[in-house]
Tab-separated table of C-alpha atoms in Angstrom:
chain	number	residue	atom	x	y	z
A	25	MET	CA	-5.572	8.493	15.413
A	26	THR	CA	-5.714	10.145	18.942
A	27	ASP	CA	-9.490	11.481	18.490
A	28	LYS	CA	-12.330	9.080	19.639
A	29	LEU	CA	-13.466	6.764	17.219
A	30	LYS	CA	-16.505	7.772	15.365
A	31	LEU	CA	-19.057	4.850	15.128
A	32	GLY	CA	-22.000	3.794	13.343
A	33	ILE	CA	-24.168	1.090	14.208
A	34	ALA	CA	-26.239	-0.846	11.548
A	35	GLY	CA	-28.997	-2.497	13.140
A	36	ILE	CA	-30.652	-1.368	16.401
A	37	LYS	CA	-32.043	-3.429	19.188
A	38	PRO	CA	-34.588	-1.959	21.357
A	39	GLY	CA	-33.698	-1.443	25.103
A	40	ASP	CA	-29.785	-2.463	24.133
A	41	ASN	CA	-27.764	-0.265	26.295
A	42	THR	CA	-24.297	-1.951	25.845
A	43	LEU	CA	-24.314	-1.820	21.887
A	44	HIS	CA	-22.056	-4.737	21.636
A	45	GLY	CA	-19.616	-3.738	24.410
A	46	PHE	CA	-19.180	0.029	22.773
A	47	ALA	CA	-21.104	1.278	25.756
A	48	ILE	CA	-21.612	0.524	29.488
A	49	ALA	CA	-25.352	0.534	30.570
A	50	LYS	CA	-26.237	2.801	33.234
A	51	ASP	CA	-30.080	3.146	34.241
A	52	ASP	CA	-32.159	3.463	31.187
A	53	THR	CA	-29.051	4.519	29.225
A	54	CYS	CA	-25.733	4.020	28.142
A	55	ILE	CA	-22.267	5.112	28.305
A	56	PRO	CA	-19.985	4.906	25.481
A	57	LEU	CA	-16.394	3.801	25.962
A	58	ASP	CA	-13.722	6.607	26.443
A	59	ASP	CA	-12.530	5.851	22.908
A	60	ILE	CA	-15.683	5.983	21.231
A	61	GLU	CA	-17.988	8.483	20.013
A	62	LEU	CA	-21.539	7.310	18.780
A	63	VAL	CA	-22.144	8.956	15.768
A	64	ALA	CA	-25.096	7.524	13.965
A	65	ALA	CA	-27.311	4.679	13.635
A	66	CYS	CA	-29.546	2.945	11.420
A	67	ASP	CA	-32.660	0.393	11.153
A	68	VAL	CA	-35.246	-0.115	8.400
A	69	ARG	CA	-37.891	-0.288	11.429
A	70	GLU	CA	-38.729	3.247	11.851
A	71	GLU	CA	-39.774	2.521	15.652
A	72	ASN	CA	-36.480	1.387	16.583
A	73	VAL	CA	-34.870	4.325	14.881
A	74	ARG	CA	-37.479	6.699	16.890
A	75	GLY	CA	-36.631	5.272	19.957
A	76	THR	CA	-32.855	5.893	19.558
A	77	ARG	CA	-33.623	9.791	18.672
A	78	GLU	CA	-35.753	10.116	21.676
A	79	ARG	CA	-33.285	8.612	23.717
A	80	SER	CA	-30.407	10.916	22.066
A	81	LEU	CA	-27.871	7.932	22.140
A	82	PHE	CA	-26.705	9.054	18.741
A	83	ARG	CA	-26.230	12.420	16.815
A	84	ASP	CA	-27.684	11.049	13.438
A	85	VAL	CA	-30.260	8.684	12.769
A	86	TYR	CA	-31.218	6.602	9.384
A	87	THR	CA	-33.313	3.986	8.211
A	88	ASP	CA	-30.851	2.878	5.296
A	89	TYR	CA	-27.131	1.925	6.188
A	90	ARG	CA	-26.230	3.070	2.983
A	91	GLU	CA	-26.916	6.524	3.336
A	92	MET	CA	-25.857	6.416	6.856
A	93	ILE	CA	-22.194	5.629	5.358
A	94	GLU	CA	-22.464	8.304	2.571
A	95	LYS	CA	-23.585	10.895	4.928
A	96	ALA	CA	-22.412	10.307	8.368
A	97	ASP	CA	-18.660	11.325	9.525
A	98	LEU	CA	-17.671	7.928	10.609
A	99	ASP	CA	-14.361	5.950	10.941
A	100	ALA	CA	-16.181	2.359	11.769
A	101	VAL	CA	-19.362	0.502	11.779
A	102	LEU	CA	-20.885	-2.249	13.798
A	103	ILE	CA	-22.944	-4.267	11.575
A	104	ARG	CA	-25.193	-6.347	13.424
A	105	LEU	CA	-28.015	-6.748	10.632
A	106	PRO	CA	-29.636	-10.284	9.754
A	107	THR	CA	-27.342	-12.753	8.519
A	108	PHE	CA	-28.078	-12.515	4.819
A	109	LEU	CA	-27.198	-9.236	4.907
A	110	HIS	CA	-23.647	-9.168	6.243
A	111	LYS	CA	-22.038	-9.636	3.034
A	112	GLN	CA	-22.942	-6.590	1.122
A	113	ALA	CA	-23.118	-4.254	4.316
A	114	THR	CA	-19.406	-5.548	4.811
A	115	ILE	CA	-18.138	-4.685	1.289
A	116	ASP	CA	-20.261	-1.258	1.169
A	117	CYS	CA	-18.486	-0.146	4.509
A	118	LEU	CA	-14.831	-1.427	3.324
A	119	LYS	CA	-15.366	-0.115	0.180
A	120	ALA	CA	-16.264	3.239	1.698
A	121	GLY	CA	-12.692	3.088	3.540
A	122	LEU	CA	-14.396	2.439	7.082
A	123	HIS	CA	-13.171	0.005	9.669
A	124	VAL	CA	-16.187	-3.303	10.250
A	125	LEU	CA	-16.888	-5.174	12.954
A	126	CYS	CA	-19.341	-7.787	11.609
A	127	GLU	CA	-21.805	-9.603	13.833
A	128	LYS	CA	-21.348	-13.555	13.663
A	129	PRO	CA	-21.362	-15.453	11.028
A	130	PRO	CA	-19.253	-13.274	8.914
A	131	THR	CA	-21.600	-14.314	6.109
A	132	CYS	CA	-23.879	-16.760	4.472
A	133	THR	CA	-21.302	-19.022	2.741
A	134	TYR	CA	-17.507	-19.713	2.464
A	135	GLU	CA	-18.124	-18.196	-1.217
A	136	GLU	CA	-19.558	-14.985	0.367
A	137	MET	CA	-16.373	-14.771	2.555
A	138	LEU	CA	-13.963	-15.088	-0.045
A	139	ASP	CA	-15.854	-12.002	-1.716
A	140	VAL	CA	-15.511	-9.952	1.376
A	141	ALA	CA	-11.913	-11.160	2.023
A	142	LYS	CA	-11.118	-9.790	-1.860
A	143	VAL	CA	-12.576	-6.356	-0.801
A	144	ALA	CA	-10.859	-6.351	2.864
A	145	ARG	CA	-7.721	-6.984	1.521
A	146	SER	CA	-7.533	-3.874	-0.504
A	147	SER	CA	-9.441	-1.467	1.757
A	148	PRO	CA	-7.781	0.912	4.404
A	149	GLY	CA	-10.521	-0.272	6.734
A	150	LYS	CA	-9.690	-3.109	9.122
A	151	TYR	CA	-12.062	-6.105	9.172
A	152	MET	CA	-13.018	-8.092	12.317
A	153	PHE	CA	-16.129	-10.288	13.119
A	154	VAL	CA	-17.804	-10.779	16.120
A	155	ARG	CA	-17.170	-13.874	18.587
A	156	GLN	CA	-17.015	-12.903	22.157
A	157	SER	CA	-16.374	-15.902	23.690
A	158	ARG	CA	-13.030	-16.002	22.448
A	159	PHE	CA	-12.311	-13.308	25.201
A	160	LEU	CA	-13.457	-15.273	28.111
A	161	PRO	CA	-10.519	-16.430	30.630
A	162	SER	CA	-11.459	-19.928	30.659
A	163	VAL	CA	-11.232	-19.964	26.890
A	164	GLN	CA	-7.963	-17.962	26.575
A	165	ALA	CA	-6.613	-20.209	29.448
A	166	ALA	CA	-7.459	-23.288	27.787
A	167	ARG	CA	-5.748	-22.031	24.397
A	168	ARG	CA	-2.615	-20.944	26.480
A	169	MET	CA	-2.382	-24.550	27.698
A	170	VAL	CA	-2.707	-26.342	24.516
A	171	GLN	CA	-0.285	-23.831	23.320
A	172	GLU	CA	2.141	-24.870	26.180
A	173	GLY	CA	1.498	-28.471	25.553
A	174	LYS	CA	-0.206	-28.898	29.182
A	175	LEU	CA	-2.546	-31.243	27.695
A	176	GLY	CA	-0.302	-33.465	25.580
A	177	GLU	CA	-1.293	-33.920	22.145
A	178	VAL	CA	-4.896	-32.667	22.086
A	179	TYR	CA	-6.668	-35.355	19.664
A	180	CYS	CA	-10.380	-34.918	20.121
A	181	ALA	CA	-12.754	-32.110	21.204
A	182	GLU	CA	-16.205	-31.724	21.678
A	183	SER	CA	-19.013	-28.754	21.406
A	184	ARG	CA	-22.821	-28.631	21.780
A	185	TRP	CA	-25.158	-26.239	22.311
A	186	ILE	CA	-28.728	-27.523	22.566
A	187	ARG	CA	-32.003	-26.017	23.444
A	188	SER	CA	-34.980	-28.164	24.679
A	189	ARG	CA	-38.058	-28.631	22.598
A	190	GLY	CA	-39.076	-25.737	20.764
A	191	LYS	CA	-38.738	-22.336	22.324
A	192	GLN	CA	-36.203	-21.068	19.235
A	193	ILE	CA	-38.235	-22.394	16.913
A	194	LEU	CA	-41.362	-20.359	17.775
A	195	GLY	CA	-39.316	-17.278	17.406
A	196	ASN	CA	-36.965	-14.958	15.168
A	197	ALA	CA	-38.355	-16.507	11.988
A	198	TRP	CA	-35.629	-15.104	9.787
A	199	ARG	CA	-33.009	-17.499	11.454
A	200	SER	CA	-34.901	-20.498	10.626
A	201	GLU	CA	-35.117	-19.471	6.603
A	202	LYS	CA	-32.602	-21.124	4.731
A	203	GLU	CA	-31.381	-17.961	2.781
A	204	ARG	CA	-31.859	-15.524	5.250
A	205	GLY	CA	-30.373	-16.773	8.495
A	206	GLY	CA	-28.841	-20.153	7.449
A	207	GLY	CA	-30.810	-22.449	10.194
A	208	VAL	CA	-28.926	-23.696	13.387
A	209	LEU	CA	-25.393	-24.111	12.459
A	210	LEU	CA	-24.815	-20.423	11.657
A	211	ASP	CA	-26.971	-19.285	14.369
A	212	LEU	CA	-25.481	-21.826	17.301
A	213	GLY	CA	-22.902	-23.676	15.716
A	214	VAL	CA	-20.913	-20.631	14.723
A	215	HIS	CA	-20.431	-19.797	18.501
A	216	GLY	CA	-19.512	-23.455	19.407
A	217	ILE	CA	-17.328	-24.621	16.455
A	218	ASP	CA	-15.192	-21.428	16.619
A	219	GLN	CA	-14.800	-21.884	20.738
A	220	ALA	CA	-13.664	-25.335	20.697
A	221	TRP	CA	-11.626	-24.404	17.334
A	222	PHE	CA	-9.854	-21.511	18.827
A	223	ALA	CA	-9.131	-23.307	22.385
A	224	MET	CA	-7.495	-26.111	19.850
A	225	ASP	CA	-5.232	-22.885	18.939
A	226	LYS	CA	-6.890	-23.217	15.444
A	227	PRO	CA	-5.594	-26.367	14.014
A	228	LYS	CA	-6.157	-26.859	10.175
A	229	PRO	CA	-9.428	-28.409	8.985
A	230	VAL	CA	-9.018	-30.577	6.056
A	231	GLU	CA	-12.727	-32.684	6.074
A	232	VAL	CA	-16.171	-32.468	7.496
A	233	THR	CA	-18.766	-34.900	7.254
A	234	ALA	CA	-22.347	-34.040	8.898
A	235	ALA	CA	-25.907	-34.534	8.789
A	236	THR	CA	-28.844	-32.298	9.206
A	237	PHE	CA	-32.532	-32.306	10.023
A	238	THR	CA	-35.442	-30.319	10.016
A	239	ALA	CA	-37.219	-32.165	12.770
A	240	PHE	CA	-39.508	-29.353	14.129
A	241	LYS	CA	-40.979	-27.803	11.142
A	242	GLN	CA	-44.466	-28.545	12.225
A	243	TYR	CA	-44.241	-26.858	15.498
A	244	ALA	CA	-43.087	-23.477	13.672
A	245	THR	CA	-45.374	-20.464	13.544
A	246	ASP	CA	-45.345	-20.300	9.648
A	247	PRO	CA	-44.277	-23.795	8.290
A	248	ASN	CA	-44.033	-22.695	4.859
A	249	THR	CA	-41.042	-20.405	5.704
A	250	TYR	CA	-39.436	-22.784	7.853
A	251	SER	CA	-36.979	-24.092	5.601
A	252	ALA	CA	-33.520	-24.056	7.510
A	253	ASP	CA	-31.866	-27.094	9.530
A	254	ASP	CA	-32.999	-27.042	13.215
A	255	THR	CA	-30.509	-29.971	14.125
A	256	VAL	CA	-26.974	-30.631	13.149
A	257	ALA	CA	-24.712	-33.639	13.868
A	258	GLY	CA	-21.112	-33.309	12.388
A	259	MET	CA	-17.307	-33.827	12.673
A	260	ILE	CA	-14.619	-31.750	11.725
A	261	ARG	CA	-11.168	-33.424	10.985
A	262	PHE	CA	-7.760	-31.541	10.889
A	263	GLU	CA	-4.508	-31.883	9.336
A	264	SER	CA	-2.991	-33.052	12.588
A	265	GLY	CA	-5.068	-36.054	12.812
A	266	ALA	CA	-7.332	-34.294	15.703
A	267	VAL	CA	-11.283	-34.305	15.425
A	268	LEU	CA	-14.201	-31.958	16.809
A	269	ALA	CA	-17.352	-33.646	17.204
A	270	CYS	CA	-20.388	-31.301	17.389
A	271	LEU	CA	-24.028	-31.237	18.079
A	272	PHE	CA	-26.387	-28.137	17.672
A	273	ALA	CA	-30.324	-27.972	17.995
A	274	PHE	CA	-32.810	-25.398	18.032
A	275	GLY	CA	-35.180	-27.760	19.294
A	276	MET	CA	-34.868	-31.345	20.850
A	277	ASN	CA	-36.440	-33.678	23.082
A	278	ALA	CA	-33.322	-33.624	25.721
A	279	VAL	CA	-32.405	-31.706	28.819
A	280	GLY	CA	-29.046	-30.656	30.132
A	281	PRO	CA	-27.399	-30.789	33.626
A	282	GLN	CA	-28.871	-28.404	35.917
A	283	ASN	CA	-27.512	-24.790	35.774
A	284	PRO	CA	-25.998	-23.540	39.228
A	285	ASN	CA	-27.355	-20.173	38.597
A	286	GLN	CA	-30.860	-21.746	38.569
A	287	PRO	CA	-31.302	-24.268	41.604
A	288	ASP	CA	-34.810	-24.358	41.577
A	289	LYS	CA	-34.599	-26.054	38.146
A	290	PRO	CA	-33.626	-29.760	38.017
A	291	TYR	CA	-32.202	-29.593	34.542
A	292	ALA	CA	-31.393	-26.892	31.824
A	293	THR	CA	-33.230	-26.667	28.617
A	294	ASP	CA	-30.387	-24.246	27.347
A	295	TRP	CA	-26.979	-25.685	27.503
A	296	GLN	CA	-23.536	-25.515	26.092
A	297	VAL	CA	-20.686	-28.365	26.161
A	298	SER	CA	-16.863	-27.368	24.998
A	299	ARG	CA	-14.533	-29.956	25.949
A	300	LEU	CA	-10.753	-30.636	24.941
A	301	PHE	CA	-9.372	-34.257	25.304
A	302	GLY	CA	-5.490	-34.725	25.136
A	303	THR	CA	-3.009	-37.508	25.970
A	304	GLU	CA	-2.133	-36.017	29.365
A	305	GLY	CA	-5.181	-34.134	30.413
A	306	GLY	CA	-8.740	-32.771	29.488
A	307	LEU	CA	-10.575	-29.735	29.789
A	308	ASP	CA	-14.116	-28.814	30.432
A	309	ILE	CA	-14.414	-25.208	29.242
A	310	GLN	CA	-18.127	-24.361	30.289
A	311	LYS	CA	-17.250	-25.937	33.870
A	312	GLY	CA	-14.055	-24.539	34.308
A	313	GLU	CA	-12.463	-27.835	35.061
A	314	LEU	CA	-8.741	-29.458	34.492
A	315	ILE	CA	-9.144	-33.287	34.454
A	316	HIS	CA	-5.787	-34.798	34.652
A	317	GLY	CA	-3.659	-37.020	37.434
A	318	PRO	CA	-1.932	-40.264	37.394
A	319	VAL	CA	-3.083	-42.854	34.805
A	320	ASP	CA	-4.770	-44.912	37.609
A	321	SER	CA	-6.810	-42.270	39.006
A	322	VAL	CA	-8.478	-38.690	38.318
A	323	GLU	CA	-7.836	-35.226	39.602
A	324	VAL	CA	-10.517	-32.275	38.907
A	325	GLU	CA	-9.088	-28.975	39.548
A	326	PRO	CA	-10.353	-25.240	38.815
A	327	LEU	CA	-8.976	-24.422	35.121
A	328	PRO	CA	-6.189	-21.979	36.034
A	329	ALA	CA	-7.740	-18.938	34.389
A	330	ASN	CA	-6.267	-15.976	36.430
A	331	GLY	CA	-4.405	-13.343	35.200
A	332	TYR	CA	-6.500	-13.157	31.907
A	333	PRO	CA	-8.522	-9.797	31.298
A	334	SER	CA	-11.911	-10.236	32.795
A	335	GLY	CA	-15.037	-8.491	32.645
A	336	SER	CA	-17.826	-8.496	29.877
A	337	PRO	CA	-16.296	-10.577	26.872
A	338	MET	CA	-18.363	-7.961	24.625
A	339	VAL	CA	-16.154	-5.281	25.999
A	340	LEU	CA	-13.100	-6.909	25.649
A	341	GLN	CA	-13.847	-7.657	22.284
A	342	ALA	CA	-14.690	-3.859	21.450
A	343	ARG	CA	-11.644	-2.640	23.187
A	344	GLU	CA	-9.573	-5.271	20.731
A	345	PHE	CA	-11.216	-3.827	17.890
A	346	ILE	CA	-10.322	-0.571	19.005
A	347	ARG	CA	-6.726	-1.518	19.624
A	348	ALA	CA	-6.176	-2.866	16.321
A	349	ILE	CA	-7.426	0.162	14.405
A	350	ARG	CA	-5.280	2.352	16.647
A	351	THR	CA	-1.730	0.277	16.198
A	352	ASP	CA	-3.126	-1.138	12.655
A	353	THR	CA	-2.205	-4.346	13.570
A	354	THR	CA	-4.377	-7.642	12.816
A	355	PRO	CA	-7.395	-8.156	15.392
A	356	LEU	CA	-7.696	-11.353	17.189
A	357	ASN	CA	-10.772	-12.207	15.555
A	358	SER	CA	-9.089	-11.971	12.139
A	359	LEU	CA	-10.069	-12.163	8.258
A	360	ASP	CA	-8.062	-15.292	7.928
A	361	ASP	CA	-10.180	-16.699	10.652
A	362	ALA	CA	-13.344	-15.729	9.492
A	363	LEU	CA	-12.577	-17.506	6.139
A	364	ALA	CA	-11.483	-20.837	7.686
A	365	LEU	CA	-14.710	-20.612	10.000
A	366	MET	CA	-16.747	-20.020	7.045
A	367	ARG	CA	-15.043	-23.003	4.960
A	368	MET	CA	-15.668	-25.314	8.018
A	369	LEU	CA	-19.503	-24.378	8.317
A	370	SER	CA	-20.194	-24.319	4.583
A	371	GLY	CA	-18.531	-27.784	4.114
A	372	LEU	CA	-20.878	-28.964	7.260
A	373	ILE	CA	-23.700	-27.383	5.401
A	374	GLN	CA	-22.626	-29.368	2.050
A	375	SER	CA	-22.152	-32.675	3.646
A	376	GLY	CA	-25.335	-32.562	5.180
A	377	GLU	CA	-27.176	-31.586	1.839
A	378	THR	CA	-25.214	-34.223	-0.308
A	379	LYS	CA	-24.626	-36.930	2.954
A	380	ARG	CA	-21.011	-37.294	1.991
A	381	SER	CA	-18.036	-36.142	3.504
A	382	VAL	CA	-16.217	-32.749	2.154
A	383	ARG	CA	-12.663	-32.275	1.678
A	384	LEU	CA	-11.591	-28.743	2.545
A	385	ASN	CA	-9.375	-27.701	-0.330
């Protein structure tokens, strides 16, 4: 393939000029990447489609993705629909022979991901899922240090993403509906777990345990539809014996450490933690710190992240999608990774529901 990749987008966000990294924002519009031709877009909300048409970002616009993939001249589709639509939209695009980049989480359940994988393995189209933080220099550097044994044996990791009180609970209604959005684990947890797991060099998960809570239903805009978990505490055990402890919350009566980018606020109300602990050293990915030194003292140094591609992780992710298509190779965010990630997430959800640990076959 030497021509530009003809891209369609399922799911329009008003005012989005970067299009998940496939374009660069400039003033009130966007400039597509050199390898990309913005061909078609669709959204069920007529006003979003109308706004896209008025800005002339795409050649064709639709209100149904199925009509778009049938009528538009496309090579690939970016799917960024609500979570409960990911499975069917991905399958429909792959069956049409199109390359797919699907927003996280890849599906709602592991069983749905198995259905996607079956189609993907027989389709000429490439499959990739969105996990942009894998392309951060700090995450790339952390993974390389693990691969090279610089931390010794990595036996434990920690991942958290917490939002204070109820800001998240008051918005994005579908995210707090169990059948449509899946709750905090499929919204924030997918980011945190994947980042730590990827940095650990993707060890094989064998067992999970979790406790799930719906703690803030009383504050929801519509308590009758607020059915998903808003807090999850869990642990993933790997074949190597290492563990990943995690905590995610849409709302919690807690605050985080001060954000250096917001010096006027003494604490953070939306913060993440991703740390790896080895026998020879440790890493704090969010802070970009390497912790090591003699056994009787501690040395804290900047994480050596020079030499890795920098810039927007969304753009780097989009370029990886294009690269995999051009070279007919497996993308960094692979189908097998999506299967493993959804197995962990579904296992944690099952454990929370049954109040028992779950073995991952």
